[in-house]
Coordinates of C-alpha atoms and ligand atoms in Angstrom, one line a residue:
M1 CA -17.0 6.7 -18.2
S2 CA -18.3 3.5 -16.8
D3 CA -14.9 1.9 -16.8
L4 CA -13.6 4.9 -14.8
R5 CA -16.5 4.7 -12.4
D6 CA -15.6 1.0 -11.9
L7 CA -12.1 2.0 -11.1
Y8 CA -13.1 4.5 -8.5
Q9 CA -15.5 2.3 -6.8
E10 CA -16.8 2.9 -3.3
V11 CA -14.0 1.2 -1.3
I12 CA -11.4 3.3 -3.1
L13 CA -13.3 6.5 -2.7
D14 CA -13.9 5.8 0.9
H15 CA -10.3 5.0 1.7
N16 CA -9.2 8.2 -0.2
R17 CA -11.6 10.3 1.7
R18 CA -10.7 8.8 5.0
P19 CA -7.2 7.2 4.9
R20 CA -6.6 4.5 7.5
N21 CA -3.3 4.5 9.4
R22 CA -2.4 8.0 8.2
G23 CA 0.3 9.9 10.2
A24 CA 3.7 9.5 11.7
L25 CA 4.8 6.6 13.8
A26 CA 6.7 7.6 16.9
A27 CA 8.3 4.2 17.6
A28 CA 9.1 3.2 14.0
T29 CA 11.8 0.7 13.4
H30 CA 11.7 1.1 9.7
R31 CA 11.0 3.9 7.3
A32 CA 11.1 4.6 3.6
E33 CA 10.0 7.2 1.1
G34 CA 8.5 6.5 -2.3
F35 CA 7.8 8.5 -5.4
N36 CA 5.9 7.8 -8.5
P37 CA 7.1 10.4 -11.0
L38 CA 4.6 9.1 -13.6
C39 CA 1.7 10.7 -11.5
G40 CA 3.5 12.7 -8.7
D41 CA 2.5 10.4 -5.9
R42 CA 4.6 10.8 -2.8
L43 CA 4.7 8.6 0.2
V44 CA 6.4 8.2 3.5
L45 CA 5.9 4.9 5.1
E46 CA 6.8 4.0 8.7
L47 CA 6.7 0.6 10.3
A48 CA 7.3 -1.0 13.8
V49 CA 8.4 -4.4 13.2
R50 CA 9.0 -6.9 16.1
G51 CA 10.4 -10.3 15.3
D52 CA 9.1 -11.2 11.9
R53 CA 5.8 -9.3 12.4
I54 CA 4.6 -5.7 11.4
E55 CA 3.1 -4.5 14.5
E56 CA 2.3 -1.0 13.4
V57 CA 2.4 0.9 10.2
R58 CA 1.6 4.5 9.1
F59 CA 1.9 6.4 6.0
E60 CA 1.9 10.1 5.0
G61 CA 2.1 11.7 1.7
E62 CA 0.4 13.4 -1.2
G63 CA -1.0 11.6 -4.1
C64 CA -3.8 10.7 -6.4
A65 CA -7.0 8.9 -5.1
I66 CA -5.7 5.5 -6.2
S67 CA -2.3 6.0 -4.5
T68 CA -3.7 7.1 -1.2
A69 CA -6.5 4.4 -1.2
A70 CA -3.8 1.8 -2.1
A71 CA -1.6 2.9 0.8
S72 CA -4.6 3.0 3.1
L73 CA -5.7 -0.6 2.1
M74 CA -2.1 -1.9 2.3
T75 CA -1.7 -0.6 5.9
E76 CA -4.8 -2.4 6.9
A77 CA -3.9 -5.5 5.2
V78 CA -0.3 -5.9 6.5
K79 CA -0.8 -4.7 10.0
G80 CA -0.2 -7.6 12.5
R81 CA 1.1 -9.9 9.6
S82 CA 4.2 -11.9 9.6
L83 CA 6.8 -10.9 6.9
P84 CA 6.3 -14.2 4.9
E85 CA 2.5 -13.3 4.9
V86 CA 3.3 -9.8 3.7
E87 CA 5.4 -11.2 0.9
R88 CA 2.7 -13.5 -0.3
L89 CA 0.1 -10.6 -0.2
H90 CA 2.5 -8.4 -2.1
A91 CA 2.9 -11.2 -4.8
G92 CA -0.8 -11.6 -4.9
F93 CA -1.5 -7.9 -5.2
Q94 CA 1.1 -7.5 -7.9
G95 CA -0.6 -10.2 -9.9
L96 CA -4.1 -8.6 -9.3
V97 CA -3.1 -5.2 -10.6
T98 CA -1.0 -6.3 -13.5
G99 CA -3.5 -8.9 -14.6
R100 CA -1.0 -11.6 -14.2
P101 CA -2.1 -13.8 -11.1
S102 CA 0.7 -15.1 -9.1
A103 CA 1.6 -18.7 -8.8
A104 CA 0.8 -18.6 -5.1
P105 CA -2.8 -17.1 -4.8
A106 CA -3.1 -15.1 -1.5
D107 CA -6.5 -14.2 0.2
L108 CA -6.3 -10.4 -0.7
G109 CA -9.5 -9.4 1.1
A110 CA -10.2 -5.6 0.7
L111 CA -7.2 -5.3 -1.5
E112 CA -9.3 -6.9 -4.4
A113 CA -10.9 -3.4 -4.5
L114 CA -8.0 -2.3 -6.7
G115 CA -8.3 -5.0 -9.2
G116 CA -9.8 -2.5 -11.7
V117 CA -6.4 -0.9 -12.0
A118 CA -5.4 -3.8 -14.3
E119 CA -7.5 -2.0 -17.0
F120 CA -5.5 1.2 -16.7
P121 CA -1.7 0.5 -17.2
M122 CA -0.9 4.2 -16.3
R123 CA -2.4 3.7 -12.8
V124 CA -0.7 0.4 -11.9
K125 CA 2.3 2.4 -10.5
C126 CA -0.1 4.4 -8.3
A127 CA -1.4 1.3 -6.8
T128 CA 2.0 -0.3 -6.4
L129 CA 4.0 2.5 -5.0
C130 CA 3.0 1.7 -1.4
W131 CA 4.1 -1.8 -1.7
H132 CA 7.4 -0.9 -3.3
T133 CA 8.0 1.5 -0.5
L134 CA 7.1 -1.2 2.1
K135 CA 9.7 -3.5 0.4
A136 CA 12.3 -0.7 0.6
A137 CA 11.5 -0.1 4.2
L138 CA 11.8 -3.8 5.2
R139 CA 15.1 -4.0 3.4
G140 CA 16.3 -1.5 6.0
G141 CA 17.0 1.4 3.4
E142 CA 16.7 4.1 5.9
Q143 CA 16.3 3.4 9.5
V144 CA 15.0 6.1 12.1
A145 CA 15.8 6.3 15.7
T146 CA 13.7 4.3 18.1
T147 CA 13.1 4.4 21.8
E148 CA 13.5 0.5 22.1
Ligands
ZN130 ZN1 -1.1 8.4 -8.8

């Protein structure tokens, strides 16, 4: 049980209870949906990108505590960042949760809270769903209308 308690540490519980940046984004320039069939986590991610910077990001969806906390933490981490910085964060995060640190270490900040996921292979996809969805959105998979 103590392992599980480590996984659901305070930061994760807090972001699950009070997700940051949750809701729809009226002026979204990028949008993608993500689904993790392993756990049933669903996610809609909307971004407002200007130049090479993510100015705003919001998410909606239903999922487990890990997927909700991961999305909440990710939105805080990438908001206001340039796309190369986001790329570096993603690589660093992927290394953190798979237990294979990336060659280019990034300052992950609060994202470190999800490091315990590396001990639970079934949970890795819960933690990385939002990042895969972010990548899909940035690739321009499904655009939505914008007032710009
Ligand atoms: Zn999940």
